[in-house]
Structure formats: C-alpha cells, structure tokens
Tab-separated table of C-alpha atoms in Angstrom:
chain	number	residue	atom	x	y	z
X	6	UNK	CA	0.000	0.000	0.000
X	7	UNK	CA	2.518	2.436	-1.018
X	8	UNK	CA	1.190	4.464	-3.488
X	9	UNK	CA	-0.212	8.504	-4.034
X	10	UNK	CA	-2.905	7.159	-5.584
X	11	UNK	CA	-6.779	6.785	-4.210
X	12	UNK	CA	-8.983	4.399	-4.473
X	13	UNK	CA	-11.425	3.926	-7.743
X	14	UNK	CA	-15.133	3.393	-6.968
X	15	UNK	CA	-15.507	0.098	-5.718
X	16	UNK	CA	-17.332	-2.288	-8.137
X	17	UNK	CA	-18.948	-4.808	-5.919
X	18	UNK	CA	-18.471	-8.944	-5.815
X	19	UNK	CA	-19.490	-12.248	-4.029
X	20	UNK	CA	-17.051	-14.086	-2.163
X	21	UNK	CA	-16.437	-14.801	1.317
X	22	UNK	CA	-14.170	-12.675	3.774
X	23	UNK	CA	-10.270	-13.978	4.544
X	24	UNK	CA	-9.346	-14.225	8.586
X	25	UNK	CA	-8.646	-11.177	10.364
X	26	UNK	CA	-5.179	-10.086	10.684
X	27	UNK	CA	-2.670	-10.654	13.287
X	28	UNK	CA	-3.008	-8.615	16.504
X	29	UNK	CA	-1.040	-5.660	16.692
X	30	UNK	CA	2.237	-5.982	19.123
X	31	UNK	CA	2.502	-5.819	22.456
X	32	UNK	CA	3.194	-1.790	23.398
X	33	UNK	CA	6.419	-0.900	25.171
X	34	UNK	CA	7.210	-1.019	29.067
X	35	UNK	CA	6.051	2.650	31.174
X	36	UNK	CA	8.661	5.111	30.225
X	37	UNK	CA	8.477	8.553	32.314
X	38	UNK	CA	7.934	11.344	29.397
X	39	UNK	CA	11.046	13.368	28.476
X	40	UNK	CA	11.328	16.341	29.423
X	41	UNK	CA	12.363	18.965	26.245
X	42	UNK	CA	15.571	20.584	26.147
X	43	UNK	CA	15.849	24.063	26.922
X	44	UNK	CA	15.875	26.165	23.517
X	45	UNK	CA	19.684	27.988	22.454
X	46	UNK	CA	17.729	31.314	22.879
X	47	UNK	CA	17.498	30.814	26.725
X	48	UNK	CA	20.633	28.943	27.100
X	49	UNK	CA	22.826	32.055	25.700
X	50	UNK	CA	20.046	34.949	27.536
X	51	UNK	CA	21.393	33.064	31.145
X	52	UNK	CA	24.789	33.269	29.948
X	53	UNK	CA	27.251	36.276	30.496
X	54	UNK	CA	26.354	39.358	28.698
X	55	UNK	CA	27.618	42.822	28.238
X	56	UNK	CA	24.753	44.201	30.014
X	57	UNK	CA	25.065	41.547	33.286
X	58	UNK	CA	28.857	42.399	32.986
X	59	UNK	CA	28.703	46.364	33.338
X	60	UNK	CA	26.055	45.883	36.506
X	61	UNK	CA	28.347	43.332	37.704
X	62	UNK	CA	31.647	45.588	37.923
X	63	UNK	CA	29.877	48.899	38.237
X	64	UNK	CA	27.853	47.637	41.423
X	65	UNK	CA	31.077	45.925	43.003
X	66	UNK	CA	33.288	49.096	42.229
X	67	UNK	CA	31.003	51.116	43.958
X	68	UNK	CA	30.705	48.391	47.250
X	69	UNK	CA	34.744	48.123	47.709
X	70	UNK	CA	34.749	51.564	47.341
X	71	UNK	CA	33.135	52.075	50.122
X	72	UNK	CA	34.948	49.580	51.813
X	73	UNK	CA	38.098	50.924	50.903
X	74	UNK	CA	37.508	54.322	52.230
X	75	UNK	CA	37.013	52.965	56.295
X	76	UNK	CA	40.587	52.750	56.548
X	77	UNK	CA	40.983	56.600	55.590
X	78	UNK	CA	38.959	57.349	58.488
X	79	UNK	CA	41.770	57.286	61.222
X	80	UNK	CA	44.023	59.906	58.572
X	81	UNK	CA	41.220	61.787	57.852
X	82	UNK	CA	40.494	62.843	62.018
X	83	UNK	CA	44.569	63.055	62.016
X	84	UNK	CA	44.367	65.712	59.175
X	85	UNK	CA	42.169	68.091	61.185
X	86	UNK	CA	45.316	68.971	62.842
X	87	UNK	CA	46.766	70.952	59.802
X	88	UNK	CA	44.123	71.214	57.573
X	89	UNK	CA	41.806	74.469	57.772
X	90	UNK	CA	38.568	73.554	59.156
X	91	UNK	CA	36.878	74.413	55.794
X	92	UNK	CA	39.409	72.378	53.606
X	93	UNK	CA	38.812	69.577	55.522
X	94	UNK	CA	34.846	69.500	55.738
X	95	UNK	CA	35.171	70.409	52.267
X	96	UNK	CA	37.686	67.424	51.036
X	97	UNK	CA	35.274	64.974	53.019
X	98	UNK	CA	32.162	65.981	51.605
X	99	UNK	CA	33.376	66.361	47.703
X	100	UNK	CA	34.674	62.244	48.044
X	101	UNK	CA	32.438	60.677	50.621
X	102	UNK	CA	28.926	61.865	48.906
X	103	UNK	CA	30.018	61.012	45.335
X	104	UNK	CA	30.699	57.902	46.813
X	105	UNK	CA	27.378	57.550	48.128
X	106	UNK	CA	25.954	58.646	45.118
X	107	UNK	CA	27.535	56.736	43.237
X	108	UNK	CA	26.778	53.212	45.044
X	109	UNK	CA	22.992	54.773	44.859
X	110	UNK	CA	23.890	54.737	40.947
X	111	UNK	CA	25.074	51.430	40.350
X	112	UNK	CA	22.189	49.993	42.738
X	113	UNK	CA	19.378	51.978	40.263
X	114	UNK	CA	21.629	51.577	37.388
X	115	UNK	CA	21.372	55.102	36.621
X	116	UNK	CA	24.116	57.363	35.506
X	117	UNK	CA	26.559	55.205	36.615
X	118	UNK	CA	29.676	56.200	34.068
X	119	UNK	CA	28.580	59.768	34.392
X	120	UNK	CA	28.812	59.673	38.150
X	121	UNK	CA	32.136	57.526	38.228
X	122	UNK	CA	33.786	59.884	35.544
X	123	UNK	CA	33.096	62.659	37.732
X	124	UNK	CA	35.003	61.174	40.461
X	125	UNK	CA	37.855	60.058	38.225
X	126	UNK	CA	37.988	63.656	37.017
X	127	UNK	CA	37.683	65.269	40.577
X	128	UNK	CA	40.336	62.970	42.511
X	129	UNK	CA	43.525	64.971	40.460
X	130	UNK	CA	41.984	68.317	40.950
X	131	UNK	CA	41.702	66.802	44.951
X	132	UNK	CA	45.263	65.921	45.112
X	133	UNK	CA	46.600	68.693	43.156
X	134	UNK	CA	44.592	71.409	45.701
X	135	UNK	CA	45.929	69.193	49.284
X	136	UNK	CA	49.602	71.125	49.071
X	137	UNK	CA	47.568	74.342	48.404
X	138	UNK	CA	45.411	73.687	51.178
X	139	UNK	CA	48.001	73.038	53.872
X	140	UNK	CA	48.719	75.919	56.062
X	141	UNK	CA	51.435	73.989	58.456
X	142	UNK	CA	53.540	72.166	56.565
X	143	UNK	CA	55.347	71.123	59.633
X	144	UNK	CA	52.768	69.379	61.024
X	145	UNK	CA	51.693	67.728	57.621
X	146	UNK	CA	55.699	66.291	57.429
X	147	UNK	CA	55.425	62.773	58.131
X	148	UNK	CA	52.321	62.230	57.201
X	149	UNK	CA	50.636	61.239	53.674
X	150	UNK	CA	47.672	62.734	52.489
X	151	UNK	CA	44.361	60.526	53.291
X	152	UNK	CA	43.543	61.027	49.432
X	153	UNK	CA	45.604	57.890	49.279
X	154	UNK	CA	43.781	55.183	50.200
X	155	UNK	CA	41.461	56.122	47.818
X	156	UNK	CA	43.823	56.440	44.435
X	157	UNK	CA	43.009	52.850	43.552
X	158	UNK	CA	38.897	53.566	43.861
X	159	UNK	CA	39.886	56.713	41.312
X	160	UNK	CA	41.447	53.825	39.193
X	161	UNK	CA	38.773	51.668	39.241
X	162	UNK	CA	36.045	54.346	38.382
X	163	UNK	CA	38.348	55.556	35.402
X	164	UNK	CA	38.188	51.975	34.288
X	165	UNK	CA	34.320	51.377	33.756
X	166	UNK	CA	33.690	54.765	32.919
X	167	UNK	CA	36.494	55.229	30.235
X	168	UNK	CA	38.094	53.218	27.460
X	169	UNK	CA	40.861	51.275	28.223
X	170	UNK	CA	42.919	53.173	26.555
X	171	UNK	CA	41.992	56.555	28.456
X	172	UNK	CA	41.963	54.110	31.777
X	173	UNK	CA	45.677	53.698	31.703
X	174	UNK	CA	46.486	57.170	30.917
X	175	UNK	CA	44.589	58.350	33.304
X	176	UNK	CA	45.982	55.661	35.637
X	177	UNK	CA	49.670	56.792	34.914
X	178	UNK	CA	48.857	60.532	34.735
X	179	UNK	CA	47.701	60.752	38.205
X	180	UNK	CA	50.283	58.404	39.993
X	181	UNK	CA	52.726	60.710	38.737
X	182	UNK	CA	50.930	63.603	40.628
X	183	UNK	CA	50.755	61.657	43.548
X	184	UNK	CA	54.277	60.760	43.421
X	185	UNK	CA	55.295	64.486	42.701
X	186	UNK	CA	53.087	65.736	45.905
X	187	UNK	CA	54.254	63.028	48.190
X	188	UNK	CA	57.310	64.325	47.999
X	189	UNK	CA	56.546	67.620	48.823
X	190	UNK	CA	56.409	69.086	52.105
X	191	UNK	CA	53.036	69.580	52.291
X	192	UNK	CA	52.673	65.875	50.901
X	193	UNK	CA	53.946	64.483	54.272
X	194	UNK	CA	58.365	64.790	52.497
X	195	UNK	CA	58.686	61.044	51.478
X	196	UNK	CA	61.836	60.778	50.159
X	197	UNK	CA	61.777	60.167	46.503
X	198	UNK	CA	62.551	56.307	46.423
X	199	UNK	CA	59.781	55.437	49.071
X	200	UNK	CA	57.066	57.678	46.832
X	201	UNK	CA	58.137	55.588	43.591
X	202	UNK	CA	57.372	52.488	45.629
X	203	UNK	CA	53.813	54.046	46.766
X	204	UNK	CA	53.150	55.008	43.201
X	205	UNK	CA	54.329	51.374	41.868
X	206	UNK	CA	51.784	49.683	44.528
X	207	UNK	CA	49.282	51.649	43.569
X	208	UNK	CA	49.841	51.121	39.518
X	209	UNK	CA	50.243	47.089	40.156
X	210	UNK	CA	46.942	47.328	41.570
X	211	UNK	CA	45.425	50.193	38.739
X	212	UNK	CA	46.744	47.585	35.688
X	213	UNK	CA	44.889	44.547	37.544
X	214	UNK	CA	41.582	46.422	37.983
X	215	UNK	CA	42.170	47.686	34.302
X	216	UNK	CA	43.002	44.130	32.945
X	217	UNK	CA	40.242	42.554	34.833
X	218	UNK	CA	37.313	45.177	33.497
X	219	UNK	CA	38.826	45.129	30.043
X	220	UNK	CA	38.543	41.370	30.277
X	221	UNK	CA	35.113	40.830	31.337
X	222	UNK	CA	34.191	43.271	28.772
X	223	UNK	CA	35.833	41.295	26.263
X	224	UNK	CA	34.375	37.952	26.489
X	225	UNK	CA	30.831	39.754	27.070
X	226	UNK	CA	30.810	41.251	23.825
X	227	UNK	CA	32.251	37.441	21.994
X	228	UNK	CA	28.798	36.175	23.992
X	229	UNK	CA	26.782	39.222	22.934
X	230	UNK	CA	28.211	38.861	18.915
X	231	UNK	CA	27.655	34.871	19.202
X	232	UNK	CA	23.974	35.401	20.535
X	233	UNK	CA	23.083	37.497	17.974
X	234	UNK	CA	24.554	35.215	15.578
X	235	UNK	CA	22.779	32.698	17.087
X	236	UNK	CA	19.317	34.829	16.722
X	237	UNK	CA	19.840	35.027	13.577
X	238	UNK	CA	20.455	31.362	12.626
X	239	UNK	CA	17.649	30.484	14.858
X	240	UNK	CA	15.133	32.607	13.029
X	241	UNK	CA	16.310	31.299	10.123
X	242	UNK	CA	16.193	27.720	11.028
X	243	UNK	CA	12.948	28.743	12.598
X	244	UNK	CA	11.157	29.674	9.121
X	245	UNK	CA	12.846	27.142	6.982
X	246	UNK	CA	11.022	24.621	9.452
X	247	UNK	CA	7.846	26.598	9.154
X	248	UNK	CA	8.580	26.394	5.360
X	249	UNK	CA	9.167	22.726	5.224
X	250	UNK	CA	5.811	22.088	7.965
X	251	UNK	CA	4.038	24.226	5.015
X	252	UNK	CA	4.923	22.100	1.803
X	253	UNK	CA	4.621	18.971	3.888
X	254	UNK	CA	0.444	20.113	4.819
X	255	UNK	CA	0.528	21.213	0.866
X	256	UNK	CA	1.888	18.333	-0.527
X	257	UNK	CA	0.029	16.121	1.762
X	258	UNK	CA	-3.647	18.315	1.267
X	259	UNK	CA	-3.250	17.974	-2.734
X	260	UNK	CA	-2.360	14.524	-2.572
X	261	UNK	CA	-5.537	13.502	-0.379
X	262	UNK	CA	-7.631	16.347	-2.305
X	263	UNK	CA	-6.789	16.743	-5.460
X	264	UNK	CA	-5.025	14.501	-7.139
X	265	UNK	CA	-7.712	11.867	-5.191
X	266	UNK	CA	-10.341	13.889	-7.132
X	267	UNK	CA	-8.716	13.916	-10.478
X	268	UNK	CA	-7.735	9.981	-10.517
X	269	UNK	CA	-11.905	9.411	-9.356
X	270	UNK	CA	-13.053	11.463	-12.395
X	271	UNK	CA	-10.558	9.825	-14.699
X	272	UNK	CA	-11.237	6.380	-13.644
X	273	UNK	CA	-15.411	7.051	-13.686
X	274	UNK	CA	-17.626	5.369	-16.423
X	275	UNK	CA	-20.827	4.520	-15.239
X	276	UNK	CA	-23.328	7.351	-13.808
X	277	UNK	CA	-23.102	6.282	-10.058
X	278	UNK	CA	-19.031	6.917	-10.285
X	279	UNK	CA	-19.560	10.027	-12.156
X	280	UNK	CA	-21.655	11.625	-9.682
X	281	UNK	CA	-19.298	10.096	-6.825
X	282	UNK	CA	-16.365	12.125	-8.454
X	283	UNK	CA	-18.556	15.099	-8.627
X	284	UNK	CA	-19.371	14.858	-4.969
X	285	UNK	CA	-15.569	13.834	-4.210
X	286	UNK	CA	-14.726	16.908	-5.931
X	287	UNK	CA	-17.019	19.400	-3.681
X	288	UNK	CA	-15.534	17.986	-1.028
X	289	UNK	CA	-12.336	18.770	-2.400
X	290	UNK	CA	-13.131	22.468	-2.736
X	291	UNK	CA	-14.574	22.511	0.570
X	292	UNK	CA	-11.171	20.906	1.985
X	293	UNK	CA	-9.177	23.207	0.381
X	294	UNK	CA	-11.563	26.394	1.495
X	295	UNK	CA	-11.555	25.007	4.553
X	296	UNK	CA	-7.841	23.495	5.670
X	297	UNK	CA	-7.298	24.492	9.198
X	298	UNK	CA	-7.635	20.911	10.179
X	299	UNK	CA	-9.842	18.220	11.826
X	300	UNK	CA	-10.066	18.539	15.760
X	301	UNK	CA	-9.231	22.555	15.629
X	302	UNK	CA	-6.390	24.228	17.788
X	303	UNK	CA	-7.107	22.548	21.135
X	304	UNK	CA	-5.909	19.620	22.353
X	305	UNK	CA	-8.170	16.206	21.453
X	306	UNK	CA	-8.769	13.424	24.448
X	307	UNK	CA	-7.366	10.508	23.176
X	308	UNK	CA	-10.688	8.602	23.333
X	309	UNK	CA	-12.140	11.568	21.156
X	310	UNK	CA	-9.095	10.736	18.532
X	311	UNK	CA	-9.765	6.838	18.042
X	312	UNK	CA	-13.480	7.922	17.647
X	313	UNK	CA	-13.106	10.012	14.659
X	314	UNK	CA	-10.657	7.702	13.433
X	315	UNK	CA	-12.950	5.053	13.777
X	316	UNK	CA	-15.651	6.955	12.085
X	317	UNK	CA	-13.279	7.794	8.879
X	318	UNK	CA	-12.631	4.158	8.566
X	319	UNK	CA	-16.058	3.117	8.446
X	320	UNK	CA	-16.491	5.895	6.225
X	321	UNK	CA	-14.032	4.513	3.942
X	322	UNK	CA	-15.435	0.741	4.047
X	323	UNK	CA	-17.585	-1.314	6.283
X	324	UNK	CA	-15.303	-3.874	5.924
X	325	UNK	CA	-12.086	-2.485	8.296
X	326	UNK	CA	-11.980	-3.862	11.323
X	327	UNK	CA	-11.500	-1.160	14.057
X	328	UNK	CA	-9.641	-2.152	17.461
X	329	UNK	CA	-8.615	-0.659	20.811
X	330	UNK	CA	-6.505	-1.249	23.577
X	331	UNK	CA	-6.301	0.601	26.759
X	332	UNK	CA	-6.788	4.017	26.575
X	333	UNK	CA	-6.313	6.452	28.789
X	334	UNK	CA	-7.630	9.774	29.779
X	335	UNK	CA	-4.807	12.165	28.337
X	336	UNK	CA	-5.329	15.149	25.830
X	337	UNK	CA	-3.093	14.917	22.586
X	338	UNK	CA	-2.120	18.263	21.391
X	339	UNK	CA	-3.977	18.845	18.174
X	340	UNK	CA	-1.006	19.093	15.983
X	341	UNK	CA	-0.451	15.191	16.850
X	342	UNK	CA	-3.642	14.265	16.564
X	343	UNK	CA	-4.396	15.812	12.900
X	344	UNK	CA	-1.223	14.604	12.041
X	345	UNK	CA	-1.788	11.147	13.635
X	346	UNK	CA	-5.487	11.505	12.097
X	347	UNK	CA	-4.690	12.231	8.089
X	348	UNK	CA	-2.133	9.618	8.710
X	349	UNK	CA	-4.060	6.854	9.467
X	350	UNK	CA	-6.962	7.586	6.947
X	351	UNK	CA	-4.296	8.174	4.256
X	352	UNK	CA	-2.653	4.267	4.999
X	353	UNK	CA	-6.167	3.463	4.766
X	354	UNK	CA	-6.659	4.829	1.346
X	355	UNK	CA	-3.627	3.180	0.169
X	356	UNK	CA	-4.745	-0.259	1.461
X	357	UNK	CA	-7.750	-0.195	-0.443
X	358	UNK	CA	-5.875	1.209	-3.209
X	359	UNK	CA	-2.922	-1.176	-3.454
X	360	UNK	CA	-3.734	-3.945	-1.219
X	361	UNK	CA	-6.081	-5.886	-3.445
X	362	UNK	CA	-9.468	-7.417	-2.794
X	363	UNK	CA	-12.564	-5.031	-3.253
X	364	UNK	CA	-13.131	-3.413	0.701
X	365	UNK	CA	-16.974	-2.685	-0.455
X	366	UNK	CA	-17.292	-6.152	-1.632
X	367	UNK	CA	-19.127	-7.535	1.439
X	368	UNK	CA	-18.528	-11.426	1.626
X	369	UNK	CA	-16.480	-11.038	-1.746
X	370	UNK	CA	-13.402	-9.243	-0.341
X	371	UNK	CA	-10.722	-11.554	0.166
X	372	UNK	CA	-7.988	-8.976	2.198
X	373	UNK	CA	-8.604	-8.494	5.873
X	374	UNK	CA	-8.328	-4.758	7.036
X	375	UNK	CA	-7.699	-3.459	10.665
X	376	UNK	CA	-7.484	-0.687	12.242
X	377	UNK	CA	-6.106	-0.282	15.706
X	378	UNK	CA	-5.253	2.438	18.292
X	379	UNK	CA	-3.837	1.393	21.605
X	380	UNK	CA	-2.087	3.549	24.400
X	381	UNK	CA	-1.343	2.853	28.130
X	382	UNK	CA	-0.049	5.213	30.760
X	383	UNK	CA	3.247	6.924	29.597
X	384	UNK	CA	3.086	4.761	26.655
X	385	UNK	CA	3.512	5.470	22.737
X	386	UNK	CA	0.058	6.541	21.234
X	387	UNK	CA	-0.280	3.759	18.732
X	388	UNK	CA	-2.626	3.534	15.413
X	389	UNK	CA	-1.686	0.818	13.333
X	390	UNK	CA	-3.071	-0.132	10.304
X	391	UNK	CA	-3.131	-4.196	8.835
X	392	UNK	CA	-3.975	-5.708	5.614
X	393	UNK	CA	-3.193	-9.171	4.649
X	394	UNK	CA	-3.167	-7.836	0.940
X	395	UNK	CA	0.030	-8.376	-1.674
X	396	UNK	CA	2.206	-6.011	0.133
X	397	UNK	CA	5.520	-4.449	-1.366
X	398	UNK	CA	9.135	-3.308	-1.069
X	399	UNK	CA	8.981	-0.084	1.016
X	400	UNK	CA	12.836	0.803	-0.121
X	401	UNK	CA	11.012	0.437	-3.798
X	402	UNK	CA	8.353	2.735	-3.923
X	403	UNK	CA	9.463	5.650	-6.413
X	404	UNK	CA	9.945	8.964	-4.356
X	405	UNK	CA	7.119	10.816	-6.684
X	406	UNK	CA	4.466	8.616	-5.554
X	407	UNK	CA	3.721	11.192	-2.230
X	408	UNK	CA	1.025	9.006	-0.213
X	409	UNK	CA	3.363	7.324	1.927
X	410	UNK	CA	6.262	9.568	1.990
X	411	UNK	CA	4.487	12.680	2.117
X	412	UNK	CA	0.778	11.876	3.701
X	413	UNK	CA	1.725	9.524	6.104
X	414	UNK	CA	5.888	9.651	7.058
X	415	UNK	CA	6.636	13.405	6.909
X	416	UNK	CA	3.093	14.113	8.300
X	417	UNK	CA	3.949	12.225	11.939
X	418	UNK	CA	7.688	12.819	11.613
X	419	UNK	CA	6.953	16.990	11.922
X	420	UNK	CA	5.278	16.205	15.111
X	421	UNK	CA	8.025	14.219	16.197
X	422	UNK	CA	6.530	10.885	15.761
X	423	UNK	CA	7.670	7.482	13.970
X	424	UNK	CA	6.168	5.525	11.244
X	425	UNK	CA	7.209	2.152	11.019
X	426	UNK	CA	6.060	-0.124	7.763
X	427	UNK	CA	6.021	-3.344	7.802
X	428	UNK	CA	5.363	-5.510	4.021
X	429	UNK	CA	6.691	-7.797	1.969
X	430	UNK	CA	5.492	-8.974	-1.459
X	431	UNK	CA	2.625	-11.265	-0.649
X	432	UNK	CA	3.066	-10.946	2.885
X	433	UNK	CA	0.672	-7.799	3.591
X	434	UNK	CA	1.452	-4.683	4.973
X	435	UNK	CA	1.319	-3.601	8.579
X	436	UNK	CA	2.314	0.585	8.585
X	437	UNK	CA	2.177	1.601	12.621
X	438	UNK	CA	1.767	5.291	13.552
X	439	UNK	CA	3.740	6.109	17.205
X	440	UNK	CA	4.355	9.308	19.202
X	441	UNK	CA	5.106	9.520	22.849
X	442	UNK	CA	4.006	11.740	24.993
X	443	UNK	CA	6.822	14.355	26.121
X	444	UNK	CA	7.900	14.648	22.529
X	445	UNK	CA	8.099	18.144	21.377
X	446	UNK	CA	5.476	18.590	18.554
C-alpha cells in the first residue's frame, strides 16, 4: 500500500471474507515522558552578557569603594590637625557623597559612568589642591595625604567609565601627581625612592583592575556577537522549518484532495461513479476552502481521537476492522492528533488502493483490514493499520508517488513521531503510527 494514488469506486463482488489479521504488538514497558531541552535562545540569555557584565563591575566598584575608604577614616580625624577647618569638611564631603551617590547609581543603574567619571575627574583636581590647602607644613611632614587610600577607587572608576585606553592614561597621569606631591612638604616629604614604591603599589593594583574590566568586557561582547549570531540562525532555522511544515500540509492536502479527485473522475464510467467524483470533488473544494484541520487548535482526548478515526474508517469501508486497547484519559495536542489523524486515513486509502481485494465487496473481499489504536499510561500513542493484501518493497516505492512519503511519514515525523512499515510482497502490509508523549510537537 505504497502508493499517491486513491482508491477507484468500488465495483462490488461475491465471495467470502479472509481471517482477520494478526493482533497488533505488544506496546512498550512505562517510560516517564522526556522532558524537552531548553531552547539555544534561553541557554545564551542566562549566559554572560555585556549588560550583566557592566552591573556586575559597576555595582562591586562602587561596594569596595566604600569599603576601601574605612581605613581613611583614622588619617582623615589626624588631618584636622593641619588642615583648615573648611578644607577639611570640604575634602570629606566632595569624596564621601560622590561615593554615596555613586553606590545609589550602580544599585538603580542610573548614571553610573557619568557619576564615576566625575570622580575620576575630581580625585587629580583633589590631590593637586591638598599642598595648596596646607597651612602647616610642619605638622603635615610625616604624614601622607588621606587622598591615598582612595587612588586605587579613582582607578577603578576611570576603568568602567572610560576606554581602556583613556583608563591607563589616566591611571599613569595621576600616579605621577601623587608621586610628585608626596614628595613635597606639604605631601607628608617622602623621600623620593619610598614615593616611587607608593606610586608602583598603587599602579600594580590600577593595571589589575584595568586588565580585569577590560577582560570581562571582552568575552561579554564574543557572547553578545555569538547570541546574535545565534538569533539570527535560529530565526532562520525557525522559518525554513515553518517552510518545510508548510509544503509537507501542501503536498500532503493535494495529494488527499486533489489529485484523489482527479484519478476518481478519470477512472469514472458509469453514472453512479460520475456523480461520486462530482461529490468527491465538492468535497475537495470545501477541503481546500476550509484546511485548518480536523479537531481545531485545542488539544483532542485521546478517546475523542480513536473515535473520529474510527468513524473515517467506516467511512471509507464497512469492511475495516476497528480495534482498541487501553486508553487512557490524556489530551493529545492537536497538531499530533491531525497529524496522527490524516495519517491513518491516508494508509487506509492506500490499502484499499494497493492492497487488493474489493473493501466494499461484502462477503467477496478476500484482504482483511484493521485498524487499531492502543495507548497505556506513559506509553507510545499507537494507530496501526493491517492488511493481509500483496504487500511491497517499502525501499522500492518511487519517491514521486507522495502518499506514503508525504501523507503519512513526513506528516507524523513533523510532530516528532515514527512511522514504522512493515510488508513484503505477498506478505501484507502492517504501517504503525507512534508518538510519545513528552515529545516536542
């Protein structure tokens, strides 16, 4: 029964019926449903991303800052003692609230760079104004300006909120200045070697941040490029499939249709199969008019599904026998089932087609037809369909012939099901229609 062809208007017969066929096998053991793999799309959205990266090191910059400036605290009551009141209520404010502003920033993700960049731009003006803002110099000998445990915070702001490039000049640029005023009286008069060593620390520590940030950055925009490489391939995978889901319901809806229709017409010579292709052919129209399928877009009970199946059969020829197994009380999603459905009736078709006897012959029809559809909890759904007719080669049926390639393989294999045929010359045929629950449709 491999053929794209229908069959012609039975011409009845006497004769007696041949036994039934074999029952169909024995359904696999309980198997728990698979679960579906999670799509590429939200596989690379959990991964890292530009976006995730920037709140990332923009909300820990801001924390360490923080933490970084405690241990200023004790240097900052010491400068009191040669700082004028006003410089040193004034150096406190201008770096403590940008840093609370700026932790406010990176919680709301809000003006984040701007407020960093500020900083970074401030902290030289800062360290170039603390020699200017010393009145005894004598006092300040000894001791380094506070502004230094906080040269590595400037560092790290200059890093997220400027290019790398800008980053390490800036990082360089301002080490130097703290180097040149640390060395100064006013700077606390570190001799020249000990400064270097400061400034080194402190530019070890800048280049780490620097290399770090630059880093992150780096592999978040590979991930960002491959994702939207990825969207793109997707989307185009995505409509290819809808394209190939599209000619398979074409190929499959003029196969069953029209070329059923034509073959009727051509094959008609008395006035009872004329007017049976003129009725096949309204339904045709009507088919085609009306193609959005059988059970509709919600899912089917699977006792609703052998039903209709049942009814098409006995539609098709009093003379299929119609089986069931267990059954049980799930819902099949309605792509399955009109796949499952249009499958079924199209094996059908090519049974009484290619299978020989004469299906309407009553006592006359010497090939045994059944229909089956079985299912048990977690099992495959099963409809098989058996014919003890003259059977065939499936590896030799010629790839034009679209009833079982098209109508009934490609029509349960986009749903993720399996069609398994079964024939041999003189053997009959036995084509069974499986799809387990779980599988993505």
């Amino acid at each position: 029964m491999p053929g794209a062809d229908v069959p012609a208007p039975a011409r009845p017969s006497p004769g007696h019926p041949a036994p039934a066929p074999a029952p169909p096998p024995a359904p696999a053991g309980p198997a728990q449903p698979a679960q579906p793999a999670q799509p590429p799309l939200l596989r690379l959205r959990s991964a890292l991303t530009r976006s995730s990266v920037e709140t990332i090191v923009s909300r820990s910059s801001a924390g360490f800052a923080v933490l970084f400036a405690m241990p200023a605290l004790p240097s900052i009551a010491a400068s009191w003692g040669w700082l004028p009141l006003g410089w040193a209520v004034g150096f406190v404010l201008v770096v403590f609230v940008q840093l609370m502003v700026i932790l406010v920033a990176a919680i709301a993700r809000r003006g984040v760079r701007a407020s960093m960049a500020f900083f970074a731009l401030s902290y030289p003006i800062l360290l170039v104004l603390w020699p200017l803002a010393i009145t005894d110099t004598a006092a300040a000998r000894g001791n380094q300006p506070w502004l230094w445990f906080l040269l590595d915070v400037a560092f790290a702001y200059a890093a997220v909120a400027f290019p790398w490039r800008w980053a390490a000049v800036y990082s360089v640029g301002v080490t130097c200045v703290y180097v040149f005023i640390r060395t100064v009286p006013a700077g606390g008069s570190a001799s020249v070697g000990f400064a270097l060593i400061d400034g080194f620390y402190v530019t070890l520590i800048g280049a780490f941040i620097l290399m770090i940030v630059t880093s992150l950055r780096a592999a978040a925009d590979r991930v960002d490029a491959a994702q939207v490489t990825a969207t793109r391939e997707y989307a185009r995978a995505a409509l290819n499939h809808a394209s190939e889901l599209e000619r398979v319901k074409v190929d499959a809806l003029v196969h069953d249709t029209v070329l059923t229709t034509l073959i009727t017409a051509a094959r008609a010579e008395s006035v009872d199969e004329r007017r049976r292709a003129v009725t096949l052919a309204q339904n045709s129209l009507d088919t085609l008019q009306h193609s959005a399928g059988v059970f509709g877009p919600t899912a089917v009970p699977l006792a609703q599904f052998a039903e209709r199946l049942a009814d098409a059969a006995r539609l098709l020829s009093s003379r299929i026998d119609y089986s069931t197994g267990p059954l049980d009380e799930r819902l099949l999603p309605a792509p399955v089932a009109e796949a499952l459905y249009s499958a079924g009736v199209q094996a059908l078709i090519n049974s009484l087609q290619h299978a020989g006897g004469d299906a309407t012959a009553g006592a006359g029809d010497t090939v045994s037809r059944t229909l089956s559809v079985h299912s048990e909890s977690f099992d495959d759904v099963t409809v098989q369909v058996a014919d003890t007719g003259v059977g065939f080669m499936a590896d030799a049926v010629p790839p034009a012939r679209l009833g079982l390639r098209v109508s009934v393989r490609e029509r349960v294999h986009m749903v993720g099901g399996v069609v398994e045929v079964l024939s041999m010359p003189g053997g009959g045929t036995s084509i069974v229609l499986s799809w387990r629950p779980g599988t993505p449709s």
